[in-house]
Amino acid sequence: SSPFLSGPFFARAAMAAIFGSIKDKVTSLVGQSAPNGAAVPDDEMDPGAPQHILSKDIVKEGWVTKQSRNIKDWRRRYVILTPDCIATFKDGAQGRNYSLKDATELVFFNSALAVKSAEQETGKDNAFCVQRTKDGRYFYFVAAGQQDKEEWIGASGSSWSEGP
């Protein structure tokens, strides 16, 4: 038996090959990873859009629960609504500027179709969704309460009608 087919060298090489392959497959499925590891698909990035969200451009912001892109788990996210996009972040603080590279998800309004209540689809109170035109994909959110949900839907609708 060859010393290279057993022992620590082989184990490290095998693990590197397996995990490298998994990382490549995940990256091809969900898009490029931002420096912080957040997955932002290449086709979501608008080349003409600014790379930061300035506090003066924020229409609405706050904590909601969002369904994850691939695993479909529900996660608490800080959501920023601007006239151009909805961006979600793992953390947030009102009154600051945000880098798009730190977003866990971006939905640009030039590719969005509609925002509506989604309680029946999700089975969750105060749920709403955004549907993307180009592929019909839904992005599901759950607000803290009925009034908060109505504010998100209203602010999203007015942003699209004023946006690009």
Coordinates of C-alpha atoms in Angstrom, one line a residue:
S1 CA 0.0 0.0 0.0
S2 CA 1.3 3.4 -0.9
P3 CA 2.0 5.8 2.0
F4 CA 0.2 8.6 -0.1
L5 CA -3.2 6.6 -0.1
S6 CA -3.5 6.6 3.7
G7 CA -2.6 8.7 6.6
P8 CA -2.9 12.5 7.2
F9 CA -1.7 13.6 3.7
F10 CA -4.4 11.5 1.9
A11 CA -7.1 12.6 4.4
R12 CA -6.3 16.3 3.9
A13 CA -6.1 16.0 0.1
A14 CA -9.5 14.1 0.0
M15 CA -11.2 16.6 2.3
A16 CA -9.9 19.5 0.2
A17 CA -11.1 17.9 -3.0
I18 CA -14.6 17.2 -1.5
F19 CA -15.1 20.6 0.1
G20 CA -13.7 22.4 -2.9
S21 CA -16.1 20.6 -5.2
I22 CA -19.0 21.4 -2.8
K23 CA -18.1 25.1 -2.7
D24 CA -17.9 25.2 -6.5
K25 CA -21.3 23.6 -6.9
V26 CA -22.9 25.9 -4.4
T27 CA -21.4 29.0 -6.0
S28 CA -22.7 27.9 -9.4
L29 CA -26.2 27.4 -8.0
V30 CA -26.5 30.6 -6.0
G31 CA -24.0 33.0 -7.6
Q32 CA -20.9 34.6 -6.5
S33 CA -20.1 35.0 -2.8
A34 CA -19.5 38.4 -1.5
P35 CA -16.3 38.9 0.7
N36 CA -18.4 38.2 3.8
G37 CA -19.7 34.9 2.4
A38 CA -23.2 36.3 1.5
A39 CA -24.5 34.9 -1.8
V40 CA -25.6 37.5 -4.3
P41 CA -26.3 36.1 -7.8
D42 CA -24.5 37.7 -10.6
D43 CA -27.7 38.5 -12.5
E44 CA -29.1 40.4 -9.5
M45 CA -26.3 43.0 -9.4
D46 CA -27.4 46.0 -11.5
P47 CA -24.1 47.3 -13.0
G48 CA -25.5 50.9 -13.0
A49 CA -26.7 50.8 -9.4
P50 CA -24.7 52.4 -6.6
Q51 CA -22.7 50.0 -4.5
H52 CA -24.0 51.6 -1.2
I53 CA -27.4 52.4 0.2
L54 CA -27.3 55.9 1.7
S55 CA -29.5 56.6 4.7
K56 CA -31.2 59.5 2.8
D57 CA -32.4 57.0 0.1
I58 CA -34.1 54.6 2.6
V59 CA -37.9 54.5 2.2
K60 CA -38.5 51.9 4.9
E61 CA -36.3 49.7 7.1
G62 CA -36.7 47.2 9.9
W63 CA -36.6 43.6 11.1
V64 CA -38.7 41.0 9.3
T65 CA -38.6 37.2 9.0
K66 CA -37.6 36.1 5.5
Q67 CA -37.6 32.8 3.8
S68 CA -34.1 31.8 2.7
R69 CA -33.3 31.4 -1.0
N70 CA -32.3 27.8 -1.2
I71 CA -33.0 26.0 2.1
K72 CA -36.4 27.7 2.6
D73 CA -35.7 28.2 6.3
W74 CA -37.2 31.3 7.9
R75 CA -34.6 33.8 9.2
R76 CA -34.7 37.1 10.9
R77 CA -33.3 39.8 8.6
Y78 CA -32.9 43.5 8.6
V79 CA -34.6 44.8 5.4
I80 CA -33.9 48.0 3.6
L81 CA -36.3 49.4 1.0
T82 CA -35.2 52.1 -1.4
P83 CA -36.7 53.4 -4.7
D84 CA -34.3 50.9 -6.5
C85 CA -34.3 47.7 -4.4
I86 CA -35.1 45.6 -1.4
A87 CA -31.9 44.5 0.4
T88 CA -31.7 42.1 3.3
F89 CA -28.9 42.0 5.9
K90 CA -28.0 39.8 8.9
D91 CA -27.7 42.9 11.1
G92 CA -28.8 46.5 10.9
A93 CA -29.0 49.8 12.6
Q94 CA -31.2 52.7 11.6
G95 CA -29.5 55.8 10.2
R96 CA -26.4 54.3 8.7
N97 CA -25.2 53.6 5.2
Y98 CA -25.2 50.0 3.9
S99 CA -22.8 48.3 1.4
L100 CA -24.6 46.1 -1.2
K101 CA -21.8 43.6 -0.9
D102 CA -23.0 42.9 2.7
A103 CA -26.5 42.1 1.6
T104 CA -27.8 38.5 2.0
E105 CA -30.3 39.1 -0.8
L106 CA -31.0 41.9 -3.3
V107 CA -34.2 42.3 -5.4
F108 CA -34.0 45.2 -7.8
F109 CA -37.3 46.8 -8.8
N110 CA -36.5 46.8 -12.5
S111 CA -37.0 43.0 -12.2
A112 CA -39.9 43.0 -9.7
L113 CA -43.5 42.5 -10.7
A114 CA -45.7 42.7 -7.7
V115 CA -45.9 42.8 -3.9
K116 CA -48.9 41.2 -2.1
S117 CA -50.1 39.5 1.0
A118 CA -48.9 35.9 1.2
E119 CA -50.6 34.5 4.4
Q120 CA -52.3 31.6 2.5
E121 CA -49.1 30.6 0.6
T122 CA -46.9 30.6 3.7
G123 CA -49.4 29.6 6.4
K124 CA -48.0 32.5 8.5
D125 CA -49.7 35.6 9.8
N126 CA -48.6 39.0 8.4
A127 CA -46.7 37.4 5.5
F128 CA -46.2 39.2 2.2
C129 CA -44.2 38.5 -0.9
V130 CA -42.4 40.2 -3.8
Q131 CA -42.5 38.5 -7.2
R132 CA -39.7 38.9 -9.7
T133 CA -40.7 39.4 -13.4
K134 CA -37.9 37.6 -15.2
D135 CA -38.4 34.2 -13.6
G136 CA -41.6 34.5 -11.5
R137 CA -39.6 33.8 -8.3
Y138 CA -41.3 34.8 -5.0
F139 CA -39.5 36.3 -2.1
Y140 CA -41.4 35.8 1.1
F141 CA -41.4 38.0 4.2
V142 CA -43.2 38.0 7.6
A143 CA -43.7 41.4 9.3
A144 CA -44.0 41.9 13.0
G145 CA -47.7 42.7 12.8
Q146 CA -50.6 43.6 10.5
Q147 CA -49.9 47.3 10.5
D148 CA -46.1 46.7 9.8
K149 CA -47.1 44.3 6.9
E150 CA -49.4 47.0 5.4
E151 CA -46.6 49.6 5.7
W152 CA -44.1 47.3 3.9
I153 CA -46.6 46.6 1.1
G154 CA -47.6 50.2 0.8
A155 CA -44.0 51.5 0.9
S156 CA -42.9 48.8 -1.7
G157 CA -45.8 49.7 -4.1
S158 CA -45.1 53.4 -3.9
S159 CA -41.3 52.8 -4.4
W160 CA -42.0 50.8 -7.6
S161 CA -44.2 53.5 -9.0
E162 CA -41.6 56.2 -8.3
G163 CA -38.6 54.0 -9.1
P164 CA -36.8 53.5 -12.4

